[in-house]
Short mmCIF file of C-alpha atoms and ligand atoms in Angstrom, two decimals:
data_model
loop_
_atom_site.label_atom_id
_atom_site.label_comp_id
_atom_site.label_asym_id
_atom_site.label_seq_id
_atom_site.Cartn_x
_atom_site.Cartn_y
_atom_site.Cartn_z
CA GLY A 18 -19.02 -7.36 18.98
CA ALA A 19 -21.66 -7.14 21.73
CA ILE A 20 -21.48 -3.38 21.91
CA GLY A 21 -24.57 -2.54 19.90
CA ALA A 22 -27.16 -4.26 22.07
CA ALA A 23 -25.78 -3.70 25.57
CA GLY A 24 -27.37 -1.02 27.75
CA LEU A 25 -24.39 1.24 27.49
CA GLY A 26 -23.29 3.29 30.42
CA LEU A 27 -25.66 1.83 32.97
CA ALA A 28 -24.10 -1.59 33.23
CA ALA A 29 -20.57 -0.28 33.83
CA GLY A 30 -18.94 -1.49 37.00
CA THR A 31 -20.97 -4.68 37.33
CA GLY A 32 -17.71 -6.55 37.64
CA SER A 33 -18.51 -8.94 34.82
CA GLY A 34 -16.03 -9.59 32.05
CA ALA A 35 -18.37 -7.71 29.75
CA ALA A 36 -18.07 -4.50 31.77
CA ARG A 37 -15.58 -2.94 29.36
CA GLU A 38 -17.89 -3.59 26.42
CA THR A 39 -20.56 -1.64 28.23
CA GLY A 40 -18.47 1.37 28.81
CA GLU A 41 -15.69 1.34 31.36
CA ALA A 42 -12.91 3.80 30.66
CA SER A 43 -9.28 2.76 30.48
CA ALA A 44 -6.86 4.90 32.44
CA TRP A 45 -3.83 6.87 31.36
CA THR A 46 -2.00 6.64 34.66
CA ARG A 47 0.72 8.64 36.43
CA GLU A 48 2.88 5.57 36.14
CA HIS A 49 2.55 5.61 32.35
CA ALA A 50 3.17 9.36 32.18
CA ASN A 51 6.28 8.98 34.33
CA ASN A 52 7.81 7.00 31.46
CA ILE A 53 7.59 9.92 29.01
CA GLU A 54 10.95 10.28 27.32
CA LEU A 55 11.85 12.12 24.12
CA THR A 56 13.75 9.62 22.01
CA ASP A 57 14.62 10.09 18.31
CA ASP A 58 11.78 7.78 17.30
CA LEU A 59 9.27 9.94 19.13
CA THR A 60 10.50 13.40 18.17
CA ALA A 61 9.57 15.48 15.14
CA PRO A 62 12.38 17.05 13.12
CA VAL A 63 12.90 20.80 13.53
CA ILE A 64 10.79 22.69 10.97
CA ASN A 65 12.91 24.86 8.75
CA GLU A 66 11.59 27.98 7.09
CA ASN A 67 8.32 27.11 5.38
CA PRO A 68 7.71 29.09 2.20
CA ASP A 69 4.40 27.40 1.45
CA VAL A 70 2.09 29.51 3.59
CA ILE A 71 -1.51 28.46 3.08
CA SER A 72 -3.15 31.88 3.48
CA ASP A 73 -2.03 35.51 3.34
CA ASP A 74 -5.00 36.80 5.29
CA TYR A 75 -5.72 34.19 7.92
CA TRP A 76 -3.90 32.35 10.63
CA ILE A 77 -4.83 28.70 10.32
CA TRP A 78 -4.43 26.06 13.02
CA ASP A 79 -6.49 22.90 13.71
CA THR A 80 -7.14 21.27 10.33
CA TRP A 81 -9.13 18.22 9.20
CA PRO A 82 -9.64 16.64 5.79
CA LEU A 83 -12.95 15.81 4.17
CA ARG A 84 -13.27 12.05 4.57
CA TYR A 85 -15.68 9.45 3.25
CA ARG A 86 -17.89 7.58 5.69
CA ASP A 87 -15.33 4.75 5.97
CA GLY A 88 -12.65 7.18 7.11
CA SER A 89 -10.66 7.36 3.90
CA ILE A 90 -9.65 10.80 2.61
CA ALA A 91 -12.12 12.07 0.03
CA LYS A 92 -10.87 12.99 -3.41
CA ILE A 93 -13.69 14.50 -5.40
CA ASN A 94 -13.08 14.94 -9.12
CA GLY A 95 -9.39 15.16 -8.29
CA TRP A 96 -9.73 17.65 -5.46
CA GLN A 97 -8.84 17.20 -1.80
CA VAL A 98 -10.55 19.51 0.63
CA VAL A 99 -9.44 20.46 4.14
CA PHE A 100 -11.15 22.53 6.79
CA SER A 101 -9.24 24.72 9.23
CA LEU A 102 -9.86 26.95 12.17
CA THR A 103 -8.95 30.40 10.91
CA ALA A 104 -8.76 33.97 12.20
CA SER A 105 -7.58 37.24 10.71
CA LYS A 106 -3.85 37.95 10.75
CA ASP A 107 -4.77 41.38 12.13
CA LEU A 108 -5.14 39.59 15.47
CA VAL A 109 -2.22 38.61 17.67
CA PRO A 110 -1.97 34.81 17.68
CA GLY A 111 -3.18 34.48 21.27
CA ALA A 112 -6.45 36.25 20.40
CA ARG A 113 -7.33 33.91 17.55
CA HIS A 114 -9.23 31.26 19.56
CA ASN A 115 -12.13 33.55 20.39
CA GLU A 116 -12.57 34.57 16.76
CA ALA A 117 -12.19 31.14 15.18
CA THR A 118 -14.09 30.55 11.94
CA ILE A 119 -13.99 27.33 9.91
CA ARG A 120 -12.78 27.91 6.34
CA TYR A 121 -11.96 25.44 3.58
CA PHE A 122 -9.00 25.02 1.27
CA TYR A 123 -8.61 22.76 -1.74
CA SER A 124 -5.75 21.23 -3.65
CA ARG A 125 -5.03 18.69 -6.38
CA ASN A 126 -1.61 17.66 -5.15
CA GLY A 127 -1.55 17.95 -1.34
CA HIS A 128 0.19 21.31 -1.40
CA ASP A 129 -0.51 24.51 -3.38
CA TRP A 130 -3.67 24.95 -1.35
CA GLN A 131 -6.23 27.44 -2.62
CA GLU A 132 -8.52 29.32 -0.32
CA GLY A 133 -12.26 28.65 -0.50
CA GLY A 134 -14.52 30.56 1.84
CA THR A 135 -16.25 29.91 5.13
CA ALA A 136 -17.42 26.32 5.45
CA LEU A 137 -20.46 26.92 7.63
CA ASP A 138 -23.44 29.05 6.87
CA ASP A 139 -24.76 30.83 9.96
CA PRO A 140 -23.22 28.33 12.41
CA LEU A 141 -24.13 27.95 16.07
CA GLY A 142 -21.93 29.66 18.67
CA HIS A 143 -20.07 32.96 18.78
CA HIS A 144 -17.12 31.13 17.25
CA GLN A 145 -16.40 27.55 16.23
CA TRP A 146 -13.73 25.13 17.30
CA ALA A 147 -12.48 21.85 15.92
CA GLY A 148 -14.46 19.17 14.27
CA SER A 149 -14.49 16.66 11.45
CA ALA A 150 -16.18 16.41 8.08
CA MET A 151 -17.70 13.35 6.45
CA TYR A 152 -18.94 13.21 2.85
CA ASP A 153 -21.62 10.66 2.05
CA ARG A 154 -21.29 9.82 -1.65
CA SER A 155 -24.76 8.39 -2.22
CA GLU A 156 -26.46 11.34 -0.51
CA ASP A 157 -23.99 13.84 -2.00
CA GLN A 158 -23.94 15.53 1.37
CA ILE A 159 -21.37 16.79 3.87
CA TYR A 160 -21.88 16.02 7.55
CA HIS A 161 -19.82 18.67 9.31
CA PHE A 162 -19.26 18.11 13.02
CA TYR A 163 -17.95 21.11 14.97
CA THR A 164 -17.80 22.83 18.35
CA PRO A 165 -19.99 25.91 18.82
CA THR A 166 -18.30 27.98 21.51
CA SER A 167 -19.39 31.10 23.35
CA ALA A 168 -17.22 34.09 24.12
CA GLU A 169 -15.40 35.12 27.28
CA PRO A 170 -15.83 34.64 30.15
CA GLU A 171 -17.95 31.59 29.51
CA PHE A 172 -16.12 29.37 27.00
CA ARG A 173 -19.19 27.18 26.89
CA GLN A 174 -18.74 24.36 24.39
CA ARG A 175 -21.18 22.01 22.70
CA LEU A 176 -21.13 19.39 19.97
CA ALA A 177 -22.92 20.28 16.74
CA LEU A 178 -23.56 18.95 13.26
CA ALA A 179 -24.16 20.93 10.08
CA LYS A 180 -26.05 18.99 7.39
CA GLY A 181 -27.10 19.90 3.89
CA ALA A 182 -23.95 21.26 2.23
CA THR A 183 -22.30 19.67 -0.75
CA LEU A 184 -19.39 20.47 -3.06
CA GLU A 185 -19.38 21.90 -6.54
CA THR A 186 -16.15 21.10 -8.33
CA GLY A 187 -14.82 22.56 -11.55
CA PRO A 188 -11.49 22.66 -13.39
CA HIS A 189 -10.26 25.55 -11.28
CA GLY A 190 -11.67 24.94 -7.88
CA VAL A 191 -14.17 23.77 -5.36
CA GLU A 192 -17.10 25.47 -3.72
CA VAL A 193 -19.12 24.46 -0.67
CA VAL A 194 -22.76 25.06 -1.62
CA GLY A 195 -26.24 24.24 -0.34
CA GLU A 196 -28.46 25.23 2.51
CA GLN A 197 -27.31 24.07 5.91
CA GLU A 198 -29.19 22.89 8.94
CA HIS A 199 -27.39 23.09 12.31
CA ILE A 200 -28.18 20.54 14.98
CA LEU A 201 -26.96 20.42 18.55
CA ILE A 202 -25.91 16.81 19.14
CA GLY A 203 -24.40 16.92 22.61
CA LYS A 204 -23.81 18.89 25.76
CA ALA A 205 -22.10 18.02 29.03
CA ASP A 206 -24.50 16.13 31.29
CA GLY A 207 -22.69 16.69 34.63
CA GLU A 208 -22.33 12.97 35.31
CA LEU A 209 -20.32 11.37 32.58
CA TYR A 210 -19.03 14.73 31.42
CA GLN A 211 -18.20 17.66 33.64
CA THR A 212 -20.09 20.90 33.02
CA LEU A 213 -18.46 24.30 32.85
CA GLU A 214 -19.99 25.12 36.25
CA GLN A 215 -18.56 21.98 37.84
CA SER A 216 -15.12 22.81 36.48
CA ARG A 217 -14.96 26.35 37.86
CA GLU A 218 -13.35 25.63 41.24
CA GLN A 219 -10.71 23.51 39.61
CA GLY A 220 -9.55 26.62 37.83
CA ILE A 221 -7.63 25.25 34.88
CA VAL A 222 -9.29 24.94 31.48
CA TYR A 223 -12.50 23.25 30.47
CA ALA A 224 -13.39 20.96 27.58
CA PHE A 225 -16.44 19.59 25.86
CA ARG A 226 -15.45 19.80 22.22
CA ASP A 227 -13.80 18.48 19.06
CA PRO A 228 -16.29 15.85 17.79
CA TRP A 229 -14.50 13.45 15.44
CA TYR A 230 -16.75 11.24 13.31
CA PHE A 231 -16.03 7.56 12.72
CA GLN A 232 -17.97 4.55 11.59
CA HIS A 233 -17.63 1.69 14.07
CA PRO A 234 -15.46 -0.79 12.11
CA ASP A 235 -17.41 -3.85 13.36
CA THR A 236 -20.99 -2.67 13.77
CA GLY A 237 -21.10 0.17 11.23
CA GLU A 238 -22.64 2.52 13.80
CA ASP A 239 -22.14 6.26 13.36
CA MET A 240 -20.14 7.62 16.28
CA VAL A 241 -18.02 10.49 17.47
CA VAL A 242 -15.23 10.72 19.99
CA PHE A 243 -14.65 14.11 21.59
CA GLU A 244 -12.64 15.91 24.27
CA GLY A 245 -14.27 16.00 27.71
CA ASN A 246 -13.57 16.08 31.42
CA THR A 247 -14.73 13.60 34.05
CA PRO A 248 -16.38 15.22 37.11
CA THR A 249 -13.89 14.92 39.98
CA ALA A 250 -13.52 16.35 43.46
CA GLY A 251 -10.51 18.59 42.74
CA GLU A 252 -10.90 22.07 44.20
CA ASN A 253 -7.97 24.06 42.87
CA PRO A 254 -5.19 23.89 40.30
CA ASP A 255 -2.72 22.47 42.85
CA ASP A 256 -4.92 19.44 43.39
CA PRO A 257 -4.01 16.57 41.01
CA GLN A 258 -7.71 15.54 41.07
CA SER A 259 -8.52 18.75 39.18
CA TYR A 260 -6.78 17.23 36.14
CA ASN A 261 -9.49 15.05 34.67
CA GLY A 262 -9.29 14.91 30.87
CA ASN A 263 -11.21 12.19 29.09
CA VAL A 264 -12.08 10.93 25.63
CA GLY A 265 -15.84 11.13 25.29
CA VAL A 266 -17.98 8.89 23.10
CA ALA A 267 -21.39 9.47 21.51
CA ARG A 268 -23.50 7.41 19.15
CA ALA A 269 -26.14 8.39 16.61
CA THR A 270 -29.50 6.80 17.34
CA ASN A 271 -31.09 7.52 13.95
CA ASP A 272 -29.93 7.24 10.34
CA GLU A 273 -30.24 10.97 9.75
CA LEU A 274 -27.60 11.52 12.47
CA THR A 275 -29.81 14.13 14.08
CA GLU A 276 -30.29 12.20 17.36
CA TRP A 277 -27.36 11.20 19.52
CA GLU A 278 -26.74 9.63 22.91
CA LEU A 279 -23.76 10.26 25.17
CA LEU A 280 -21.87 7.12 26.11
CA PRO A 281 -19.28 6.90 28.89
CA PRO A 282 -15.75 8.05 28.14
CA ASN A 283 -13.45 5.27 26.97
CA LEU A 284 -10.22 6.83 28.23
CA GLU A 285 -9.55 8.96 31.31
CA ALA A 286 -6.44 10.81 32.45
CA ILE A 287 -7.46 11.57 36.03
CA GLU A 288 -4.58 13.03 38.07
CA VAL A 289 -2.58 12.95 34.83
CA ASN A 290 -3.75 15.57 32.36
CA GLN A 291 -6.59 18.04 31.93
CA GLN A 292 -6.86 17.96 28.16
CA LEU A 293 -7.11 15.02 25.78
CA GLU A 294 -7.67 17.18 22.72
CA ARG A 295 -9.02 16.30 19.27
CA PRO A 296 -9.30 12.54 19.92
CA HIS A 297 -9.31 10.49 16.72
CA TYR A 298 -8.81 6.93 15.50
CA VAL A 299 -6.66 5.08 13.03
CA PHE A 300 -7.91 1.52 12.50
CA GLN A 301 -5.10 -0.80 11.56
CA ASN A 302 -5.11 -4.63 11.41
CA GLY A 303 -8.04 -4.95 13.79
CA LYS A 304 -6.44 -2.52 16.24
CA TRP A 305 -8.01 0.70 17.45
CA TYR A 306 -5.31 3.37 17.63
CA LEU A 307 -6.69 6.29 19.61
CA PHE A 308 -4.72 9.53 19.37
CA VAL A 309 -5.07 12.72 21.41
CA LEU A 310 -3.08 15.96 21.75
CA SER A 311 -1.95 17.52 24.91
CA HIS A 312 0.02 20.41 26.27
CA GLU A 313 2.90 20.70 28.69
CA PHE A 314 0.83 23.09 30.84
CA THR A 315 -2.08 20.70 31.38
CA PHE A 316 -0.12 17.88 33.03
CA ALA A 317 -1.05 17.42 36.70
CA PRO A 318 1.34 18.61 39.43
CA GLY A 319 4.32 16.30 39.70
CA LEU A 320 4.20 15.15 36.08
CA GLN A 321 5.97 16.48 33.03
CA GLY A 322 5.36 15.97 29.37
CA PRO A 323 5.79 17.98 26.18
CA ASP A 324 3.27 19.51 23.79
CA ALA A 325 2.77 16.35 21.76
CA LEU A 326 0.64 13.75 20.05
CA TYR A 327 -0.16 10.95 22.47
CA GLY A 328 -1.72 7.58 21.65
CA PHE A 329 -3.22 4.37 22.96
CA VAL A 330 -4.12 1.04 21.36
CA SER A 331 -6.89 -1.42 22.03
CA ASP A 332 -8.88 -4.23 20.34
CA SER A 333 -12.25 -2.54 20.65
CA LEU A 334 -14.10 0.64 21.52
CA TYR A 335 -14.12 0.01 25.27
CA GLY A 336 -11.17 -2.38 25.29
CA ASP A 337 -8.05 -2.08 27.38
CA TYR A 338 -6.20 0.91 25.97
CA GLU A 339 -2.47 0.49 26.31
CA PRO A 340 -0.37 3.62 26.06
CA LEU A 341 1.82 3.54 22.96
CA ASN A 342 5.56 3.33 23.60
CA GLY A 343 4.98 2.62 27.29
CA SER A 344 4.09 6.21 28.15
CA GLY A 345 1.57 7.34 25.53
CA LEU A 346 4.05 9.70 23.85
CA VAL A 347 3.92 9.42 20.03
CA ILE A 348 5.26 12.65 18.48
CA ALA A 349 6.87 15.37 20.56
CA ASN A 350 8.23 18.68 19.40
CA PRO A 351 12.03 18.72 19.43
CA GLU A 352 13.52 20.07 22.67
CA GLU A 353 15.13 23.04 20.92
CA ALA A 354 11.73 24.10 19.53
CA SER A 355 9.26 22.84 22.12
CA PHE A 356 6.26 24.68 20.70
CA GLN A 357 6.95 24.51 16.96
CA GLY A 358 3.92 22.39 16.11
CA TYR A 359 0.56 21.36 17.49
CA SER A 360 -2.76 19.72 16.71
CA TRP A 361 -1.39 16.65 15.01
CA LEU A 362 -3.95 14.51 13.20
CA ALA A 363 -3.03 10.93 12.30
CA MET A 364 -4.66 9.34 9.28
CA PRO A 365 -4.29 5.83 7.89
CA GLN A 366 -1.92 5.47 4.96
CA GLY A 367 -1.12 1.93 3.91
CA ASN A 368 0.41 0.25 6.94
CA ASP A 369 1.61 3.55 8.34
CA ALA A 370 -0.02 6.77 9.40
CA LEU A 371 0.28 10.20 7.89
CA VAL A 372 0.23 13.00 10.44
CA GLU A 373 -0.62 16.60 9.66
CA SER A 374 -0.26 19.52 12.07
CA PHE A 375 0.16 23.28 12.09
CA GLU A 376 3.11 25.51 12.84
CA ASN A 377 2.68 26.99 16.26
CA PHE A 378 5.35 29.16 17.92
CA ARG A 379 8.80 28.82 16.43
CA GLY A 380 12.06 29.68 18.09
CA LEU A 381 10.62 29.21 21.56
CA ASP A 382 12.47 27.05 23.93
CA ASP A 383 11.14 25.41 27.01
CA THR A 384 11.06 27.75 30.03
CA SER A 385 13.50 25.50 31.79
CA ARG A 386 16.16 26.30 29.24
CA GLY A 387 15.95 30.00 29.86
CA GLU A 388 14.84 31.34 26.46
CA ILE A 389 11.66 33.34 26.06
CA SER A 390 8.76 31.25 27.34
CA LEU A 391 5.35 30.69 25.87
CA ASP A 392 3.78 32.73 28.67
CA GLU A 393 5.97 35.71 27.82
CA VAL A 394 4.98 35.85 24.16
CA GLY A 395 1.74 37.66 24.95
CA TYR A 396 3.67 40.59 26.43
CA LEU A 397 5.71 41.24 23.30
CA PRO A 398 4.69 43.95 20.81
CA PRO A 399 2.06 42.59 18.37
CA GLU A 400 4.45 42.45 15.39
CA GLU A 401 6.95 40.39 17.38
CA GLN A 402 4.24 38.00 18.51
CA LYS A 403 3.16 37.52 14.90
CA GLU A 404 6.75 36.99 13.83
CA LEU A 405 7.08 34.04 16.21
CA PHE A 406 3.84 32.36 15.16
CA GLY A 407 3.53 30.04 12.16
CA GLY A 408 -0.23 29.84 11.73
CA THR A 409 0.05 27.63 8.66
CA LEU A 410 0.23 23.90 7.87
CA ALA A 411 3.42 22.21 9.01
CA PRO A 412 5.16 19.58 6.86
CA SER A 413 3.31 16.30 7.33
CA LEU A 414 5.05 13.41 9.05
CA LYS A 415 5.00 9.71 8.37
CA LEU A 416 4.57 7.48 11.40
CA GLN A 417 5.06 3.71 11.62
CA LEU A 418 2.63 1.77 13.79
CA ASN A 419 4.00 -1.55 15.04
CA GLY A 420 1.69 -2.99 17.67
CA THR A 421 2.25 -0.88 20.77
CA GLU A 422 5.30 0.88 19.34
CA THR A 423 5.47 3.81 16.94
CA ARG A 424 8.24 5.64 15.12
CA VAL A 425 8.44 8.88 13.19
CA VAL A 426 10.02 7.74 9.94
CA ASN A 427 10.03 10.77 7.75
CA GLU A 428 8.97 14.27 6.97
CA LEU A 429 7.03 14.72 3.75
CA ASN A 430 8.68 17.58 1.96
CA ASP A 431 6.61 17.02 -1.14
CA GLY A 432 3.35 17.81 0.57
CA HIS A 433 2.36 19.93 3.50
CA PHE A 434 -0.70 17.83 3.94
CA LEU A 435 -1.34 14.81 1.77
CA PRO A 436 0.90 13.40 -0.90
CA SER A 437 -1.10 13.20 -4.12
CA GLY A 438 -3.23 10.10 -4.39
CA GLY A 439 -4.93 10.58 -1.07
CA SER A 440 -4.78 7.86 1.54
CA ASN A 441 -6.50 4.57 2.22
CA GLY A 442 -9.24 4.01 4.68
CA ARG A 443 -10.16 0.57 5.81
CA GLY A 444 -11.15 -0.30 2.26
CA LYS A 445 -14.79 -0.96 3.08
C1 FRU B 525 -6.45 22.22 19.85
C2 FRU B 525 -7.62 23.05 20.31
C3 FRU B 525 -8.91 22.30 20.12
C4 FRU B 525 -9.91 23.40 19.99
C5 FRU B 525 -9.13 24.51 19.32
C6 FRU B 525 -9.41 25.88 19.84
O1 FRU B 525 -5.44 22.96 19.26
O2 FRU B 525 -7.45 23.45 21.64
O3 FRU B 525 -9.17 21.41 21.19
O4 FRU B 525 -11.00 22.96 19.24
O5 FRU B 525 -7.77 24.22 19.51
O6 FRU B 525 -8.69 26.83 19.13
#
């Protein structure tokens, strides 16, 4: 409740009971991560051959639906719209990140997706990484949050917003139309959020990206969470301190959403993991379920965890985040296909969550089991690399949320993204 008025960020660490409200991060600890265990409840089923490929021309990976301001999935004149990172299938899968373009797809039934075009008109950055899209009904306007990124060797990342677009719908399809304005809404400040320069010695990967819009369920404020790193003293990849992933928070300071302030991260994984990717919320019965993705290769030395969806639950924005299922693990790839899926996105659906993701590398086993490893894929002939990569939507999963426990309950064969009818937000 008191969040709106407090001088956020500056009052952290005063030792008062209100410190969390003013911006102290919870920790994902080594102790939590040591509990990671792939049980049936926390493991996705193996994906069988998927005939429903979303695009013939483009690889698609990170995907997000158009949502209303309250977080519910938008259905506009019967159409659902999703946005995906895309790149030409002429490229080998590993080269796609540096050519990522956001395109949209639309559907009436949650499968049979049709290809629209590019979602952003003259966007910032050499290429664009993940984001989120909010449609304001009364303004008839899309607020598209995304990550402008620059090319090698820099990988500089910022947070941006495209305003001004809307949708034209007809009996046969959907078109994103309208003139767009692109606004830079955040960059790493070097104190709360590590800069690219500060990260160099640590020598792993760097993050300041993936803005995910949400309306604060209590105060109604317009906010984003994003993937960042906390500045730490680590000097090389062998130093656990170099692993400093966080969930960043920013808040709009005007109604036009053109002015934003960085707030302190609300979750940190120092000495645990370098990347807390695509953070996003599901609000359920007054609980804040915060989900992130992470990779096997970004766990700190001495820890092990799979490519998976991880999650935490709290009562408020800066509350005490408890790792779900004791460790944080929510949905892992099955051991016999450790890289089959990635970039899971959980969305509210009734009392459960619906989780979409994309098909990553199939048929790859974990290095430890002696099959071809993820690192080796890049050395295969291009056609073989492409053969191993999905690059399309994976079957969506249904996930039960019971307090601090979760369970994968089923795979939605009737829809690769959303079953028809869309899903519920918080009903505001
Ligand atoms: C997750 C991710 C995102 C980023 C994109 C880059 O799969 O790493 O954090 O925006 O992919 O391709």
